[in-house]
Amino acid sequence: MGDIFASIAGGLRFRRPNLPVTMVPAVVLATAGYDHKIRFWEASTRVCTRTLRHPDSQVNTLAISPDKRYLAAAGNPFVRIFDVANAANANPIVTFEGHTTNVVATGFEHSARWIYSGSEDGTVRIWDMRSGGCQRTYECRAPPSAAASPLLAASSSLHSAGSCRSAPIVYCPLSVLPCHAVAVPGPP
């Protein structure tokens, strides 16, 4: 009943170290909403096959990685990554912290090494899936309502000085002003 967002992707097989081959369904359908629950569905039968609890807030947006291994669930103010194939693990495998308000846009780069998120706090952040850290922050003078990833075709753009032209496409509806990159402190 509380499901208001959905994300759909095709299927694939993959092998994790020391585990048997895991089969991901041909279609992954995930829904979530204000009830703090993420549901996975068997699309052809309309049967809910798995339910996860999103711990902090409602879920504002979902994204499935291109390899169909991960689901990003964004709320207020976190982005949490869940393992799609491992039904035994109901906990997020990574949590990205840094936004201060609702995260309203999220998605994966084509190899699923990077994830991006846009928040009502007026920032777009680029996250590293391997380290779990924020690699770059872009400030817009209005909340982004969408973020997309033609970006990370060259990951070197993450480390170069620049503006949104070298980063995700960001739509800042209340402003025609460009976004500005903000330095993100590296590890000590």
PDB file of C-alpha atoms in Angstrom:
ATOM      1  CA  MET A   1       0.000   0.000   0.000  1.00  0.00           C
ATOM      2  CA  GLY A   2       2.771   2.450   0.861  1.00  0.00           C
ATOM      3  CA  ASP A   3       4.719   1.631  -2.300  1.00  0.00           C
ATOM      4  CA  ILE A   4       5.136   4.730  -4.418  1.00  0.00           C
ATOM      5  CA  PHE A   5       8.459   4.246  -6.247  1.00  0.00           C
ATOM      6  CA  ALA A   6       9.605   1.359  -8.405  1.00  0.00           C
ATOM      7  CA  SER A   7      12.790   0.328 -10.171  1.00  0.00           C
ATOM      8  CA  ILE A   8      13.045  -2.405 -12.797  1.00  0.00           C
ATOM      9  CA  ALA A   9      16.102  -4.109 -14.332  1.00  0.00           C
ATOM     10  CA  GLY A  10      16.987  -7.255 -16.328  1.00  0.00           C
ATOM     11  CA  GLY A  11      18.691 -10.322 -14.837  1.00  0.00           C
ATOM     12  CA  LEU A  12      22.080 -11.988 -14.752  1.00  0.00           C
ATOM     13  CA  ARG A  13      24.183 -14.655 -13.035  1.00  0.00           C
ATOM     14  CA  PHE A  14      27.309 -13.926 -11.025  1.00  0.00           C
ATOM     15  CA  ARG A  15      29.681 -15.695  -8.675  1.00  0.00           C
ATOM     16  CA  ARG A  16      30.778 -14.291  -5.348  1.00  0.00           C
ATOM     17  CA  PRO A  17      34.014 -15.538  -3.738  1.00  0.00           C
ATOM     18  CA  ASN A  18      33.497 -18.870  -1.946  1.00  0.00           C
ATOM     19  CA  LEU A  19      29.791 -18.947  -2.749  1.00  0.00           C
ATOM     20  CA  PRO A  20      27.868 -20.904  -5.390  1.00  0.00           C
ATOM     21  CA  VAL A  21      26.547 -19.226  -8.501  1.00  0.00           C
ATOM     22  CA  THR A  22      23.617 -17.021  -7.533  1.00  0.00           C
ATOM     23  CA  MET A  23      20.737 -16.476  -9.890  1.00  0.00           C
ATOM     24  CA  VAL A  24      19.225 -13.040 -10.035  1.00  0.00           C
ATOM     25  CA  PRO A  25      15.737 -13.067 -11.577  1.00  0.00           C
ATOM     26  CA  ALA A  26      15.413 -11.947 -15.192  1.00  0.00           C
ATOM     27  CA  VAL A  27      13.459  -8.938 -13.960  1.00  0.00           C
ATOM     28  CA  VAL A  28      14.149  -7.252 -10.637  1.00  0.00           C
ATOM     29  CA  LEU A  29      11.197  -5.180  -9.483  1.00  0.00           C
ATOM     30  CA  ALA A  30      11.613  -3.265  -6.253  1.00  0.00           C
ATOM     31  CA  THR A  31       9.156  -0.835  -4.689  1.00  0.00           C
ATOM     32  CA  ALA A  32       9.291   1.347  -1.604  1.00  0.00           C
ATOM     33  CA  GLY A  33       7.544   4.285  -0.018  1.00  0.00           C
ATOM     34  CA  TYR A  34       6.422   5.980   3.157  1.00  0.00           C
ATOM     35  CA  ASP A  35       5.952   2.730   5.098  1.00  0.00           C
ATOM     36  CA  HIS A  36       9.759   2.282   5.465  1.00  0.00           C
ATOM     37  CA  LYS A  37       9.646  -1.021   3.571  1.00  0.00           C
ATOM     38  CA  ILE A  38      11.432  -2.117   0.416  1.00  0.00           C
ATOM     39  CA  ARG A  39       9.715  -4.950  -1.412  1.00  0.00           C
ATOM     40  CA  PHE A  40      11.082  -7.216  -4.126  1.00  0.00           C
ATOM     41  CA  TRP A  41       8.524  -8.722  -6.459  1.00  0.00           C
ATOM     42  CA  GLU A  42       8.352 -11.602  -8.898  1.00  0.00           C
ATOM     43  CA  ALA A  43       7.113  -9.534 -11.809  1.00  0.00           C
ATOM     44  CA  SER A  44       5.356 -12.299 -13.745  1.00  0.00           C
ATOM     45  CA  THR A  45       3.343 -13.593 -10.764  1.00  0.00           C
ATOM     46  CA  ARG A  46       2.961 -10.311  -8.823  1.00  0.00           C
ATOM     47  CA  VAL A  47       4.159 -12.083  -5.661  1.00  0.00           C
ATOM     48  CA  CYS A  48       6.261 -10.235  -3.106  1.00  0.00           C
ATOM     49  CA  THR A  49       9.361 -12.391  -2.599  1.00  0.00           C
ATOM     50  CA  ARG A  50      11.294 -10.333  -0.042  1.00  0.00           C
ATOM     51  CA  THR A  51      10.714  -7.378   2.263  1.00  0.00           C
ATOM     52  CA  LEU A  52      13.398  -5.207   3.859  1.00  0.00           C
ATOM     53  CA  ARG A  53      12.998  -2.496   6.468  1.00  0.00           C
ATOM     54  CA  HIS A  54      14.498   0.889   5.576  1.00  0.00           C
ATOM     55  CA  PRO A  55      15.671   2.000   9.016  1.00  0.00           C
ATOM     56  CA  ASP A  56      15.600   5.798   8.985  1.00  0.00           C
ATOM     57  CA  SER A  57      12.863   7.351   6.946  1.00  0.00           C
ATOM     58  CA  GLN A  58      10.556   6.939   4.020  1.00  0.00           C
ATOM     59  CA  VAL A  59      12.238   5.876   0.782  1.00  0.00           C
ATOM     60  CA  ASN A  60      12.300   8.739  -1.713  1.00  0.00           C
ATOM     61  CA  THR A  61      13.939   6.981  -4.651  1.00  0.00           C
ATOM     62  CA  LEU A  62      15.375   3.620  -5.680  1.00  0.00           C
ATOM     63  CA  ALA A  63      18.021   2.596  -8.213  1.00  0.00           C
ATOM     64  CA  ILE A  64      19.276  -0.831  -9.277  1.00  0.00           C
ATOM     65  CA  SER A  65      22.906  -1.155 -10.363  1.00  0.00           C
ATOM     66  CA  PRO A  66      23.530  -2.026 -14.028  1.00  0.00           C
ATOM     67  CA  ASP A  67      24.855  -5.474 -13.015  1.00  0.00           C
ATOM     68  CA  LYS A  68      21.681  -6.012 -10.932  1.00  0.00           C
ATOM     69  CA  ARG A  69      23.671  -6.844  -7.792  1.00  0.00           C
ATOM     70  CA  TYR A  70      22.824  -3.751  -5.732  1.00  0.00           C
ATOM     71  CA  LEU A  71      19.809  -1.658  -4.840  1.00  0.00           C
ATOM     72  CA  ALA A  72      20.273   1.943  -3.712  1.00  0.00           C
ATOM     73  CA  ALA A  73      17.507   3.245  -1.452  1.00  0.00           C
ATOM     74  CA  ALA A  74      17.597   6.961  -0.699  1.00  0.00           C
ATOM     75  CA  GLY A  75      15.744   8.670   2.122  1.00  0.00           C
ATOM     76  CA  ASN A  76      16.394  11.374   4.691  1.00  0.00           C
ATOM     77  CA  PRO A  77      19.373  11.964   4.730  1.00  0.00           C
ATOM     78  CA  PHE A  78      21.135   8.702   3.765  1.00  0.00           C
ATOM     79  CA  VAL A  79      21.639   6.486   0.742  1.00  0.00           C
ATOM     80  CA  ARG A  80      21.746   2.803   1.706  1.00  0.00           C
ATOM     81  CA  ILE A  81      22.950   0.007  -0.551  1.00  0.00           C
ATOM     82  CA  PHE A  82      21.381  -3.456  -0.306  1.00  0.00           C
ATOM     83  CA  ASP A  83      22.496  -6.755  -1.849  1.00  0.00           C
ATOM     84  CA  VAL A  84      19.808  -7.817  -4.329  1.00  0.00           C
ATOM     85  CA  ALA A  85      20.721 -11.517  -4.542  1.00  0.00           C
ATOM     86  CA  ASN A  86      21.460 -12.260  -0.882  1.00  0.00           C
ATOM     87  CA  ALA A  87      18.007 -12.723   0.611  1.00  0.00           C
ATOM     88  CA  ALA A  88      19.572 -13.787   3.922  1.00  0.00           C
ATOM     89  CA  ASN A  89      21.024 -10.300   4.475  1.00  0.00           C
ATOM     90  CA  ALA A  90      18.340  -7.754   5.313  1.00  0.00           C
ATOM     91  CA  ASN A  91      20.872  -5.086   6.357  1.00  0.00           C
ATOM     92  CA  PRO A  92      22.432  -2.482   4.095  1.00  0.00           C
ATOM     93  CA  ILE A  93      25.947  -3.406   2.964  1.00  0.00           C
ATOM     94  CA  VAL A  94      26.985   0.273   2.664  1.00  0.00           C
ATOM     95  CA  THR A  95      25.504   3.511   3.990  1.00  0.00           C
ATOM     96  CA  PHE A  96      26.460   6.850   2.450  1.00  0.00           C
ATOM     97  CA  GLU A  97      26.240   9.775   4.871  1.00  0.00           C
ATOM     98  CA  GLY A  98      26.791  13.433   4.073  1.00  0.00           C
ATOM     99  CA  HIS A  99      23.547  14.977   2.881  1.00  0.00           C
ATOM    100  CA  THR A 100      21.655  17.011   5.465  1.00  0.00           C
ATOM    101  CA  THR A 101      18.107  16.641   4.098  1.00  0.00           C
ATOM    102  CA  ASN A 102      16.019  14.384   1.841  1.00  0.00           C
ATOM    103  CA  VAL A 103      17.912  12.589  -0.927  1.00  0.00           C
ATOM    104  CA  VAL A 104      15.658  12.838  -3.964  1.00  0.00           C
ATOM    105  CA  ALA A 105      17.811  11.381  -6.773  1.00  0.00           C
ATOM    106  CA  THR A 106      20.282   8.514  -6.940  1.00  0.00           C
ATOM    107  CA  GLY A 107      21.822   6.228  -9.526  1.00  0.00           C
ATOM    108  CA  PHE A 108      24.806   4.115 -10.491  1.00  0.00           C
ATOM    109  CA  GLU A 109      27.609   4.649 -12.983  1.00  0.00           C
ATOM    110  CA  HIS A 110      27.718   1.938 -15.679  1.00  0.00           C
ATOM    111  CA  SER A 111      30.255  -0.299 -13.880  1.00  0.00           C
ATOM    112  CA  ALA A 112      28.630   0.235 -10.441  1.00  0.00           C
ATOM    113  CA  ARG A 113      31.929   1.526  -9.006  1.00  0.00           C
ATOM    114  CA  TRP A 114      30.409   4.955  -8.341  1.00  0.00           C
ATOM    115  CA  ILE A 115      27.010   6.138  -7.214  1.00  0.00           C
ATOM    116  CA  TYR A 116      25.594   9.648  -7.309  1.00  0.00           C
ATOM    117  CA  SER A 117      22.946  11.284  -5.161  1.00  0.00           C
ATOM    118  CA  GLY A 118      21.104  14.590  -5.191  1.00  0.00           C
ATOM    119  CA  SER A 119      19.505  16.133  -2.115  1.00  0.00           C
ATOM    120  CA  GLU A 120      17.150  18.905  -1.145  1.00  0.00           C
ATOM    121  CA  ASP A 121      20.176  20.410   0.649  1.00  0.00           C
ATOM    122  CA  GLY A 122      21.266  21.635  -2.806  1.00  0.00           C
ATOM    123  CA  THR A 123      24.144  19.189  -3.269  1.00  0.00           C
ATOM    124  CA  VAL A 124      24.982  16.368  -5.625  1.00  0.00           C
ATOM    125  CA  ARG A 125      27.522  13.886  -4.262  1.00  0.00           C
ATOM    126  CA  ILE A 126      29.639  11.269  -5.982  1.00  0.00           C
ATOM    127  CA  TRP A 127      30.291   8.188  -3.819  1.00  0.00           C
ATOM    128  CA  ASP A 128      32.856   5.413  -4.208  1.00  0.00           C
ATOM    129  CA  MET A 129      31.231   1.985  -3.806  1.00  0.00           C
ATOM    130  CA  ARG A 130      34.579   0.400  -2.909  1.00  0.00           C
ATOM    131  CA  SER A 131      35.603   2.749  -0.108  1.00  0.00           C
ATOM    132  CA  GLY A 132      32.142   3.951   0.896  1.00  0.00           C
ATOM    133  CA  GLY A 133      33.323   7.560   0.899  1.00  0.00           C
ATOM    134  CA  CYS A 134      32.228  10.747  -0.817  1.00  0.00           C
ATOM    135  CA  GLN A 135      34.622  11.622  -3.646  1.00  0.00           C
ATOM    136  CA  ARG A 136      33.123  14.884  -4.825  1.00  0.00           C
ATOM    137  CA  THR A 137      30.393  17.313  -3.824  1.00  0.00           C
ATOM    138  CA  TYR A 138      28.687  19.758  -6.183  1.00  0.00           C
ATOM    139  CA  GLU A 139      26.690  22.623  -4.750  1.00  0.00           C
ATOM    140  CA  CYS A 140      23.727  24.050  -6.599  1.00  0.00           C
ATOM    141  CA  ARG A 141      21.861  27.037  -5.324  1.00  0.00           C
ATOM    142  CA  ALA A 142      18.606  25.106  -5.386  1.00  0.00           C
ATOM    143  CA  PRO A 143      17.711  21.493  -4.666  1.00  0.00           C
ATOM    144  CA  PRO A 144      18.410  19.236  -7.631  1.00  0.00           C
ATOM    145  CA  SER A 145      15.308  17.458  -8.843  1.00  0.00           C
ATOM    146  CA  ALA A 146      17.183  14.971 -10.981  1.00  0.00           C
ATOM    147  CA  ALA A 147      20.713  13.712 -11.442  1.00  0.00           C
ATOM    148  CA  ALA A 148      21.923  11.476 -14.241  1.00  0.00           C
ATOM    149  CA  SER A 149      25.154   9.764 -15.120  1.00  0.00           C
ATOM    150  CA  PRO A 150      26.636  10.353 -18.529  1.00  0.00           C
ATOM    151  CA  LEU A 151      29.321  11.537 -16.146  1.00  0.00           C
ATOM    152  CA  LEU A 152      31.577   8.801 -15.077  1.00  0.00           C
ATOM    153  CA  ALA A 153      32.536   7.638 -18.529  1.00  0.00           C
ATOM    154  CA  ALA A 154      35.901   8.968 -17.464  1.00  0.00           C
ATOM    155  CA  SER A 155      36.425   8.712 -13.739  1.00  0.00           C
ATOM    156  CA  SER A 156      39.257  11.235 -14.049  1.00  0.00           C
ATOM    157  CA  SER A 157      36.597  13.936 -14.197  1.00  0.00           C
ATOM    158  CA  LEU A 158      35.936  13.222 -10.522  1.00  0.00           C
ATOM    159  CA  HIS A 159      39.382  14.381  -9.575  1.00  0.00           C
ATOM    160  CA  SER A 160      39.736  17.383 -11.862  1.00  0.00           C
ATOM    161  CA  ALA A 161      38.733  20.880 -10.909  1.00  0.00           C
ATOM    162  CA  GLY A 162      35.622  21.970 -12.681  1.00  0.00           C
ATOM    163  CA  SER A 163      31.930  22.468 -12.624  1.00  0.00           C
ATOM    164  CA  CYS A 164      28.854  20.387 -13.341  1.00  0.00           C
ATOM    165  CA  ARG A 165      29.952  20.208 -16.958  1.00  0.00           C
ATOM    166  CA  SER A 166      32.421  17.468 -15.977  1.00  0.00           C
ATOM    167  CA  ALA A 167      30.035  15.789 -13.566  1.00  0.00           C
ATOM    168  CA  PRO A 168      26.458  14.539 -13.424  1.00  0.00           C
ATOM    169  CA  ILE A 169      23.787  16.396 -15.292  1.00  0.00           C
ATOM    170  CA  VAL A 170      21.951  18.247 -12.576  1.00  0.00           C
ATOM    171  CA  TYR A 171      18.663  20.029 -12.975  1.00  0.00           C
ATOM    172  CA  CYS A 172      18.351  22.880 -10.503  1.00  0.00           C
ATOM    173  CA  PRO A 173      14.795  24.069 -11.159  1.00  0.00           C
ATOM    174  CA  LEU A 174      14.895  27.345  -9.263  1.00  0.00           C
ATOM    175  CA  SER A 175      18.238  28.503 -10.554  1.00  0.00           C
ATOM    176  CA  VAL A 176      19.986  28.959 -13.852  1.00  0.00           C
ATOM    177  CA  LEU A 177      23.247  29.473 -12.001  1.00  0.00           C
ATOM    178  CA  PRO A 178      25.961  26.839 -12.500  1.00  0.00           C
ATOM    179  CA  CYS A 179      26.861  24.333  -9.846  1.00  0.00           C
ATOM    180  CA  HIS A 180      30.217  24.600  -8.138  1.00  0.00           C
ATOM    181  CA  ALA A 181      32.532  21.824  -7.081  1.00  0.00           C
ATOM    182  CA  VAL A 182      33.359  21.654  -3.399  1.00  0.00           C
ATOM    183  CA  ALA A 183      36.521  19.980  -2.176  1.00  0.00           C
ATOM    184  CA  VAL A 184      35.927  16.813  -0.199  1.00  0.00           C
ATOM    185  CA  PRO A 185      38.576  16.084   2.416  1.00  0.00           C
ATOM    186  CA  GLY A 186      40.461  12.877   1.704  1.00  0.00           C
ATOM    187  CA  PRO A 187      41.365  10.198   4.220  1.00  0.00           C
ATOM    188  CA  PRO A 188      43.882  11.256   6.870  1.00  0.00           C
TER     189      PRO A 188
END
